[in-house]
Short mmCIF file of C-alpha atoms and ligand atoms in Angstrom, two decimals:
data_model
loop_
_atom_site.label_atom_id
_atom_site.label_comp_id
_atom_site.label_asym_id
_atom_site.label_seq_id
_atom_site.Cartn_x
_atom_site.Cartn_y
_atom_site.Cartn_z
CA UNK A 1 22.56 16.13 -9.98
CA UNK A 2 21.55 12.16 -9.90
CA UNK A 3 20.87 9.99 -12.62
CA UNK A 4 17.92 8.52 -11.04
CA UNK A 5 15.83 10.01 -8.10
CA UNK A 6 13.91 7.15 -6.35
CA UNK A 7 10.61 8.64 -4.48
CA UNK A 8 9.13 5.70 -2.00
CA UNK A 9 11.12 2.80 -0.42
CA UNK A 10 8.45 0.36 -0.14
CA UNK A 11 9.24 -2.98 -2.05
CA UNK A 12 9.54 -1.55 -5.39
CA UNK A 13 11.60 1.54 -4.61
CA UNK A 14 14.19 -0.72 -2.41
CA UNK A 15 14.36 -2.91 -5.34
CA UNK A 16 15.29 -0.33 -7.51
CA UNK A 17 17.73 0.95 -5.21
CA UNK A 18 19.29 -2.49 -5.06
CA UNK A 19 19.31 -2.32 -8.82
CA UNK A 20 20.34 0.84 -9.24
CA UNK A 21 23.74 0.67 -7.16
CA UNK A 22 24.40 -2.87 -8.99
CA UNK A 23 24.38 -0.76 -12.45
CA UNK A 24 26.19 2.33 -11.19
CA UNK A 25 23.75 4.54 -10.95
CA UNK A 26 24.23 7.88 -8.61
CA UNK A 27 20.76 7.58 -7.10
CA UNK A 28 18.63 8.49 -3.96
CA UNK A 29 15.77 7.18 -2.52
CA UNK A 30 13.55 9.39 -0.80
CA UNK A 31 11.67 7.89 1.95
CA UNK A 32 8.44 9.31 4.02
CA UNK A 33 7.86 7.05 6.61
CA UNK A 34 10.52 6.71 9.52
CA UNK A 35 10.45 2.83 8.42
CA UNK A 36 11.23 1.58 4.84
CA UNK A 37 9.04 -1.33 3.79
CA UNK A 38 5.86 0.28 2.82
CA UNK A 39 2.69 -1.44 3.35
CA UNK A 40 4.67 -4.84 4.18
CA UNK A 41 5.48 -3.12 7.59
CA UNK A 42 2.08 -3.96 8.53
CA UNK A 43 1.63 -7.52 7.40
CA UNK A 44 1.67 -10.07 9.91
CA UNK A 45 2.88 -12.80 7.83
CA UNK A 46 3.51 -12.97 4.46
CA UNK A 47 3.62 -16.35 3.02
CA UNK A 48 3.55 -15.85 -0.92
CA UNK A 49 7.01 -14.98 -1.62
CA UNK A 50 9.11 -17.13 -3.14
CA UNK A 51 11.25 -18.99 -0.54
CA UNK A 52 10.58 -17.45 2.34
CA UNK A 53 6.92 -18.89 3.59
CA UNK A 54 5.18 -17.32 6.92
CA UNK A 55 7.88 -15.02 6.95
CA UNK A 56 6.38 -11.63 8.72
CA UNK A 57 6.42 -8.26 6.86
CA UNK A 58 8.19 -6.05 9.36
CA UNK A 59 11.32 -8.29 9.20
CA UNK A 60 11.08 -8.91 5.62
CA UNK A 61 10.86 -5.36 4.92
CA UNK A 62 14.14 -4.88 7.21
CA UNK A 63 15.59 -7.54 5.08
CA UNK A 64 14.93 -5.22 1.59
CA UNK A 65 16.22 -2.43 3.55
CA UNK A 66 19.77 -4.34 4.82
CA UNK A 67 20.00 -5.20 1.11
CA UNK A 68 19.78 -1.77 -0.14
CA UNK A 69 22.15 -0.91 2.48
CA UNK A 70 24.93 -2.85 1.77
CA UNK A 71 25.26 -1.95 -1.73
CA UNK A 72 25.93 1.78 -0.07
CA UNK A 73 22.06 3.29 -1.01
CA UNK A 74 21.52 6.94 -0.16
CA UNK A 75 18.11 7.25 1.79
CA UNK A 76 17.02 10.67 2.33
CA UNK A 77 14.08 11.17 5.41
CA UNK A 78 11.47 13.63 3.46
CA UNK A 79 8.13 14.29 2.07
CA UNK A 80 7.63 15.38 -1.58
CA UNK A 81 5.50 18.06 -2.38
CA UNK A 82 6.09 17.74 -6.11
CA UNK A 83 8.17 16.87 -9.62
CA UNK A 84 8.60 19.22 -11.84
CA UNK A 85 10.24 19.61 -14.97
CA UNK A 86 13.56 22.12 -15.52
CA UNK A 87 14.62 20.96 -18.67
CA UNK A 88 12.69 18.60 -21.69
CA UNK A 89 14.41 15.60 -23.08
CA UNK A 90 15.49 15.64 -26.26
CA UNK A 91 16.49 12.32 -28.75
CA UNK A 92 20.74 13.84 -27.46
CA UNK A 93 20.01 15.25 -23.65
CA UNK A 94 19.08 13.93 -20.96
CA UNK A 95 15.99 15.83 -19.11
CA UNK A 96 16.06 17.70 -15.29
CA UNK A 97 13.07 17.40 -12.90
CA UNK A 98 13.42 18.49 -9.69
CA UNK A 99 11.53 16.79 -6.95
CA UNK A 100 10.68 19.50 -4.27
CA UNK A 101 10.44 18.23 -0.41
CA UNK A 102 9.89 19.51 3.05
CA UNK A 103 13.61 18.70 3.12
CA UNK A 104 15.61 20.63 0.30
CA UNK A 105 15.17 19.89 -3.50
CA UNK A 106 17.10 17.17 -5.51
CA UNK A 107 17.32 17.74 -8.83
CA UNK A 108 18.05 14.15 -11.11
CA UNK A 109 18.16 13.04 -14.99
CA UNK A 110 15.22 10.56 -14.07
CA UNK A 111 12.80 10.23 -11.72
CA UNK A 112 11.18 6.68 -9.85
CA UNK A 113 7.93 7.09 -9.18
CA UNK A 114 7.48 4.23 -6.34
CA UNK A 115 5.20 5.78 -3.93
CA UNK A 116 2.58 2.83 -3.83
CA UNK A 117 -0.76 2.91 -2.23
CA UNK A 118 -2.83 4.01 1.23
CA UNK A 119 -5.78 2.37 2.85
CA UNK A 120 -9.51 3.52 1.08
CA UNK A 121 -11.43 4.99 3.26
CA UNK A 122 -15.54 3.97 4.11
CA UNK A 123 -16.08 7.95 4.63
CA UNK A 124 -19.28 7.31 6.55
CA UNK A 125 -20.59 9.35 9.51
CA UNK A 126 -17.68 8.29 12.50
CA UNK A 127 -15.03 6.98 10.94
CA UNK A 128 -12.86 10.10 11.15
CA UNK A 129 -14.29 11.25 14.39
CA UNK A 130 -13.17 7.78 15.82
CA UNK A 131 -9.89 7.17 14.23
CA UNK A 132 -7.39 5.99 17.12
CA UNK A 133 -10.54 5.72 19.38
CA UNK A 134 -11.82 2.30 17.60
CA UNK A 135 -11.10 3.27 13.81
CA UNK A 136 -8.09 1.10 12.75
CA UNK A 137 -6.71 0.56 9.45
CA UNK A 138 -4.00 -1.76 10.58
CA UNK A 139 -4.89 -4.78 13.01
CA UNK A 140 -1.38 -5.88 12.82
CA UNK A 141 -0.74 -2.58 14.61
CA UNK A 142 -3.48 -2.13 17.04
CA UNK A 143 -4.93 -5.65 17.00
CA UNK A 144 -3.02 -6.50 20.56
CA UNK A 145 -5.28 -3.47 22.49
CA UNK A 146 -8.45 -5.37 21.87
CA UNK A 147 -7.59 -8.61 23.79
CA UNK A 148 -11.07 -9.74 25.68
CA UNK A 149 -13.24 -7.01 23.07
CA UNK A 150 -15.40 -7.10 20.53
CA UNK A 151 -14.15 -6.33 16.98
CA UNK A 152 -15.52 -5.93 13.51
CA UNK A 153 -13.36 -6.19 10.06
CA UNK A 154 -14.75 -4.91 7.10
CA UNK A 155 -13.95 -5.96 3.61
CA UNK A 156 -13.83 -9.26 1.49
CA UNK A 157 -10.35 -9.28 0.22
CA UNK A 158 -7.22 -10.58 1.45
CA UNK A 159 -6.45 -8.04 3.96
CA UNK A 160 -9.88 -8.05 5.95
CA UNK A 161 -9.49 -11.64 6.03
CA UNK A 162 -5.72 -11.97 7.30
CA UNK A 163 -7.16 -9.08 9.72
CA UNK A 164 -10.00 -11.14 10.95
CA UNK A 165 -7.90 -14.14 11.63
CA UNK A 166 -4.96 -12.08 13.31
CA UNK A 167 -7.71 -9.97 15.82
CA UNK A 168 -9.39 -13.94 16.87
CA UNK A 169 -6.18 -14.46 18.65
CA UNK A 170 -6.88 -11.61 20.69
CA UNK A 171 -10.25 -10.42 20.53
CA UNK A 172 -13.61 -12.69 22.28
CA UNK A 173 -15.38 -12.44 19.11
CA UNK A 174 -14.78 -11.00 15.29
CA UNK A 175 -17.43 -10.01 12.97
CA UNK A 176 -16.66 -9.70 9.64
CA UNK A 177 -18.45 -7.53 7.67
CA UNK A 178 -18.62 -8.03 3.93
CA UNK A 179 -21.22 -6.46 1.07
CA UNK A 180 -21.65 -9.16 -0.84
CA UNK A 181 -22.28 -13.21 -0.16
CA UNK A 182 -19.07 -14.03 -1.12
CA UNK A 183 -15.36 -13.19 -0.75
CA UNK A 184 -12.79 -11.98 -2.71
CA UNK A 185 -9.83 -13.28 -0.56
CA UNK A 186 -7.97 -15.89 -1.79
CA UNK A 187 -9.53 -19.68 -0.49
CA UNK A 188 -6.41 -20.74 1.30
CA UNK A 189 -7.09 -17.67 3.84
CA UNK A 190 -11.22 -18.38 3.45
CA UNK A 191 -10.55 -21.61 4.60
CA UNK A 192 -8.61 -20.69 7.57
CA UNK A 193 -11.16 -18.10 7.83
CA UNK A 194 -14.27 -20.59 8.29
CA UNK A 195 -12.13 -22.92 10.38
CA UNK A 196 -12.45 -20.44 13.59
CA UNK A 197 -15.05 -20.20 16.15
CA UNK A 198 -14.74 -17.13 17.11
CA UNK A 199 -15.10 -14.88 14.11
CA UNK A 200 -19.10 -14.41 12.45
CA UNK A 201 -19.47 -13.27 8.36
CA UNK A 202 -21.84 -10.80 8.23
CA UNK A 203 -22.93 -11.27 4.72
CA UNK A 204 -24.46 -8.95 2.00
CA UNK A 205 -23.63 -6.07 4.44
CA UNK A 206 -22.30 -2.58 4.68
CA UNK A 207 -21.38 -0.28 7.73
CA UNK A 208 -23.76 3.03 7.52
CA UNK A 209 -22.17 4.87 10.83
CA UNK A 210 -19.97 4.39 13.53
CA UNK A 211 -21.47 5.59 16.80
CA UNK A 212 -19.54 5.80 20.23
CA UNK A 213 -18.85 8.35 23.27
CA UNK A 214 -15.04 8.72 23.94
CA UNK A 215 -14.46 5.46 21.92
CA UNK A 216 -16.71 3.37 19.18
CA UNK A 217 -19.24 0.98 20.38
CA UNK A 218 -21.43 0.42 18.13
CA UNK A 219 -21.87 0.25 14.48
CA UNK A 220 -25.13 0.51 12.20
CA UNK A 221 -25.05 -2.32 9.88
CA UNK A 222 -27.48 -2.50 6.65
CA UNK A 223 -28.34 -5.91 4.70
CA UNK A 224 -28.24 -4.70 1.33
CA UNK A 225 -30.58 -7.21 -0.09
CA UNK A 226 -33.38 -6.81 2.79
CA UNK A 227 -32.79 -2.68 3.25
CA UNK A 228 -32.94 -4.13 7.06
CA UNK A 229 -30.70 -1.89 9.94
CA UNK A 230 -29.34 -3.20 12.63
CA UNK A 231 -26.90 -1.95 15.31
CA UNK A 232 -24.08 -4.22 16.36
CA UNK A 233 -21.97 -3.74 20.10
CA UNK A 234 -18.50 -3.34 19.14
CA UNK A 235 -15.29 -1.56 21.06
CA UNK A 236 -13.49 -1.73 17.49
CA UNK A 237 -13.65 -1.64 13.83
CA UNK A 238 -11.03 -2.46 11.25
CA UNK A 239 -11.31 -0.95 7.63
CA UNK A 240 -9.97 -3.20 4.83
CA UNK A 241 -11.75 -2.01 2.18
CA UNK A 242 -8.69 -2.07 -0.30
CA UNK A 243 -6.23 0.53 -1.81
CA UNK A 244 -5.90 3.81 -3.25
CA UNK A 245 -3.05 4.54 -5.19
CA UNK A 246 -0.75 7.36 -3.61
CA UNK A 247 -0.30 9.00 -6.85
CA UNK A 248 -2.20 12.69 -6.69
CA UNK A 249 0.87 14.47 -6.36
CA UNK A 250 2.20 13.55 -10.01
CA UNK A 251 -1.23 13.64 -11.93
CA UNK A 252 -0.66 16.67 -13.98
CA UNK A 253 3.02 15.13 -14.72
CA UNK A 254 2.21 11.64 -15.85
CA UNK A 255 -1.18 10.31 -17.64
CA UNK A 256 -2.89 8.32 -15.28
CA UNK A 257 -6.39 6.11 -15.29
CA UNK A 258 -9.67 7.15 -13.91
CA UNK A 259 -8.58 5.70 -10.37
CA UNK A 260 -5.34 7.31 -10.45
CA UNK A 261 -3.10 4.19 -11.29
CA UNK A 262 -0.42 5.76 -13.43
CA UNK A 263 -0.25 3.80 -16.70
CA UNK A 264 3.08 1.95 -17.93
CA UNK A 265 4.15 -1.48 -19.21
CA UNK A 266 6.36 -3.46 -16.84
CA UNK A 267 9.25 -1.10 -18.34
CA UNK A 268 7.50 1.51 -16.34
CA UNK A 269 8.07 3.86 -18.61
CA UNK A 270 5.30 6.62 -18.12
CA UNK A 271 3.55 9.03 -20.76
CA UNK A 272 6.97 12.05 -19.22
CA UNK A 273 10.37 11.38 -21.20
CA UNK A 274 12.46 10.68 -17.64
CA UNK A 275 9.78 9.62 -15.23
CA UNK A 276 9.32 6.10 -14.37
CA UNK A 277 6.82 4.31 -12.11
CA UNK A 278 7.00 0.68 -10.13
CA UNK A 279 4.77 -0.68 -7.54
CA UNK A 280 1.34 -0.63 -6.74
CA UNK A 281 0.91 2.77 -7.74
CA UNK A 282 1.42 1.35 -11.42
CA UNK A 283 -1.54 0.03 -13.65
CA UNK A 284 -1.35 -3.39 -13.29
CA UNK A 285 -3.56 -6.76 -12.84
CA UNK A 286 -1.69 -8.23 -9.48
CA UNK A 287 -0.31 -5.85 -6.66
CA UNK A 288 1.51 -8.13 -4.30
CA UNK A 289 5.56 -8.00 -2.63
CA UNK A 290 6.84 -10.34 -5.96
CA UNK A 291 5.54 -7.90 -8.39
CA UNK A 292 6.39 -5.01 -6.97
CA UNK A 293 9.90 -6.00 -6.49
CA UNK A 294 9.96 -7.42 -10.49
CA UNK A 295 8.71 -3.60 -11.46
CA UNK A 296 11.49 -1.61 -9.55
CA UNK A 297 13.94 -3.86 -11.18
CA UNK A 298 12.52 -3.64 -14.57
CA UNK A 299 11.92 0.04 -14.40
CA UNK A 300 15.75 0.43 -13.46
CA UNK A 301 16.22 -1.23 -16.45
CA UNK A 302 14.66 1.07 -18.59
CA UNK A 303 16.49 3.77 -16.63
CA UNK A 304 19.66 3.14 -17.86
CA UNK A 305 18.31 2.22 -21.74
CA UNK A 306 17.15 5.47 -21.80
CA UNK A 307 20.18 7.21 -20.41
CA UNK A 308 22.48 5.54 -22.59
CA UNK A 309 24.23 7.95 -25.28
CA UNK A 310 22.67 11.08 -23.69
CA UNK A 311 24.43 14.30 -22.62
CA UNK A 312 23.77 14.95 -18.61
P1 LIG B 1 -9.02 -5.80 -2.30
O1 LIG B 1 -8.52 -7.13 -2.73
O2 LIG B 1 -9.25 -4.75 -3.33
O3 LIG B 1 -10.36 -6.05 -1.49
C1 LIG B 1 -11.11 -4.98 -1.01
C2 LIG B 1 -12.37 -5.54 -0.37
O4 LIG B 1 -13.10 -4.46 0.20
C3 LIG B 1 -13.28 -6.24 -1.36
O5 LIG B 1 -13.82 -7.39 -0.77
C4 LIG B 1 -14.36 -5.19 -1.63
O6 LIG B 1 -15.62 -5.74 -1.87
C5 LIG B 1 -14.42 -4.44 -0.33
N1 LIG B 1 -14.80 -3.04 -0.51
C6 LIG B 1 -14.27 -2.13 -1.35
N2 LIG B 1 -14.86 -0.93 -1.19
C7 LIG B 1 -15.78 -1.09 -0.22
C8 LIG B 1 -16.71 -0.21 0.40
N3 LIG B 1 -16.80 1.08 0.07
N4 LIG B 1 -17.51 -0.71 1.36
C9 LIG B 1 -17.41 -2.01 1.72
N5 LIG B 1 -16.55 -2.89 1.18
C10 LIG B 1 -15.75 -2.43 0.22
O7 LIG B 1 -8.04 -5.10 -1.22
P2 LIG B 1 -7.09 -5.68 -0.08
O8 LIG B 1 -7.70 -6.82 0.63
O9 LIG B 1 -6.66 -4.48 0.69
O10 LIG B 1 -5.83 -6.23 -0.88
C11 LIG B 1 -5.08 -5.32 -1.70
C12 LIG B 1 -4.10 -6.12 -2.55
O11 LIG B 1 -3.10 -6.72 -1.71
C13 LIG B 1 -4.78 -7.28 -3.27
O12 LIG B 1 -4.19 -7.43 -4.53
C14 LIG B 1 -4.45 -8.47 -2.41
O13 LIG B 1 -4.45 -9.70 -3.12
C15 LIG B 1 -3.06 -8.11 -1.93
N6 LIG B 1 -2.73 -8.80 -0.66
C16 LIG B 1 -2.22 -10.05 -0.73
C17 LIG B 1 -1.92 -10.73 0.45
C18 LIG B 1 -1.34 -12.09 0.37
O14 LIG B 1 -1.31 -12.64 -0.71
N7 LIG B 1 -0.86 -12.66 1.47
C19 LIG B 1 -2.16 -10.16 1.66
C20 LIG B 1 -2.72 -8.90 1.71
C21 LIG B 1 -3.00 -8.24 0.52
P3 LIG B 1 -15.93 -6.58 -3.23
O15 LIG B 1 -15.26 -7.90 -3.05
O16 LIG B 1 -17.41 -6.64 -3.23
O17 LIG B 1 -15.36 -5.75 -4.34
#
């Protein structure tokens, strides 16, 4: 039996980890992906958090993970299939929940809910079909195949446009596809953006279908103010179309928003006595590394306020 059962080591959950240990907890963190660091794993650089510009997200990731390490963290390798609740909380006792995973259950007083977010999806004709054959989510991952090709980005926020930038280095040319005549990224990276001759806005544009044969090569491109089509001759296309919050598992267990954010205050304490929530998969105004980080600590936090003068 833990006191607190951390679900996701991406920024948040190694953050509570770190916090965790400092307070005494007897905690776990279960962990999904072979690699803790979350989305960070596939940032090229990172260059917004505090005192450590350009740094890249792999090795700052490692660095979380080091830190979690050294306080003694336990880091269990499994996939949860779901929370559920053994015994209610009352004003004297502490709850249970059991977390189920492909991996054994853990049972624990409190529960972290830090399981963040997953690339959207365009879920037009292709994309699935052509996933690994010139579908990428991740140019920091598959951006080094394309060196000589052709390659398309599409989005308008920060990550299409750190994308775009990191495939010019390799690719002859970068189109970057965008619905409306103006982006969302922030202007430092716009800037950089507009500063290189090899990458083309398409603006006021959305992909309809990915065509190819074994691999893509071309896409069918729609200006949404003309209603014109047009086909374009790429070998790859990179979706950045945002985030969707990797929450579906814990719906019926915590009350969540209409885009399945899970709602809290920076406490992170959620609408179920015991279950807490930190990251990007929390209802919030900024999702970036600093604020993730700030909720796993707060969240722990709250964790031990609300364990104080209960009976285990
Ligand atoms: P985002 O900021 O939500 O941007 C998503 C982009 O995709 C928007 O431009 C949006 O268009 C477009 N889009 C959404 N759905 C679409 C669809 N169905 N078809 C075509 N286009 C679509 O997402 P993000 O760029 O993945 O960034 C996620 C979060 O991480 C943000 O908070 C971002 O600031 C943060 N981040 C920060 C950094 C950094 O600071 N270094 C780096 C990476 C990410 P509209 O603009 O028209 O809505």
């Amino acid at each position: 039996m833990y006191d607190l059962i951390i679900i996701g080591s991406g920024p948040a959950g190694l953050s509570a980890a770190v916090y965790a240990k400092r307070a005494g907890l007897n905690m776990i963190i279960i962990e999904k992906n072979p690699v803790s660091g979350g989305q960070i794993i596939d940032t090229y650089e990172v260059d917004n958090y505090l005192g450590i510009p350009g740094v890249n997200g792999f090795d700052l990731a490692m660095k979380f993970r080091e830190h979690a390490d050294k306080l003694g963290a336990e880091f269990v390798d499994a996939t949860v299939s779901g929370v559920e609740c053994v015994r209610e909380a009352t004003d004297t006792q502490a709850p249970v929940y059991k977390v189920k995973t492909d991996n054994g259950d853990y049972e624990g007083h409190t529960v972290l809910l830090a399981t963040g977010a997953h690339h959207s999806k365009l879920g037009i004709p292709g994309e699935e079909e052509y996933i690994g054959k010139g579908v990428s989510y991740c140019a920091t991952c598959d951006g080094a195949f394309y060196k000589g090709k052709v390659t398309a980005v599409n989005g308008g926020g920060d990550v299409a446009v750190e994308d775009a930038i990191f495939l010019s280095r390799f690719s002859s040319k970068v189109y970057l596809i965008h619905r409306r005549d103006e982006l969302r990224a922030t202007k430092i990276l716009q800037d950089e953006l507009f500063g290189i001759d090899n990458i083309e806005v398409i603006w006021d544009s959305v992909v309809k279908e990915i065509k190819g044969e074994d691999k893509v090569t071309t896409l069918s491109v729609q200006n949404v103010k003309s209603g014109d089509e047009s086909e374009l001759n790429v070998d790859g296309i990179f979706v950045a179309i945002g985030i969707h919050p990797s929450t579906d598992l814990f719906a019926s267990l915590v009350k969540c928003d209409e885009n399945g954010y899970v709602i809290a205050n920076e406490d992170g304490i959620t609408s179920a006595p015991g279950i807490f929530v930190a990251g990007d998969s929390r209802k919030k105004r900024l999702r970036q590394i600093v604020t993730a980080v700030a909720d796993g600590a707060n969240a722990v936090t709250a964790v031990q306020d609300f364990l104080v003068g209960k009976e285990k």
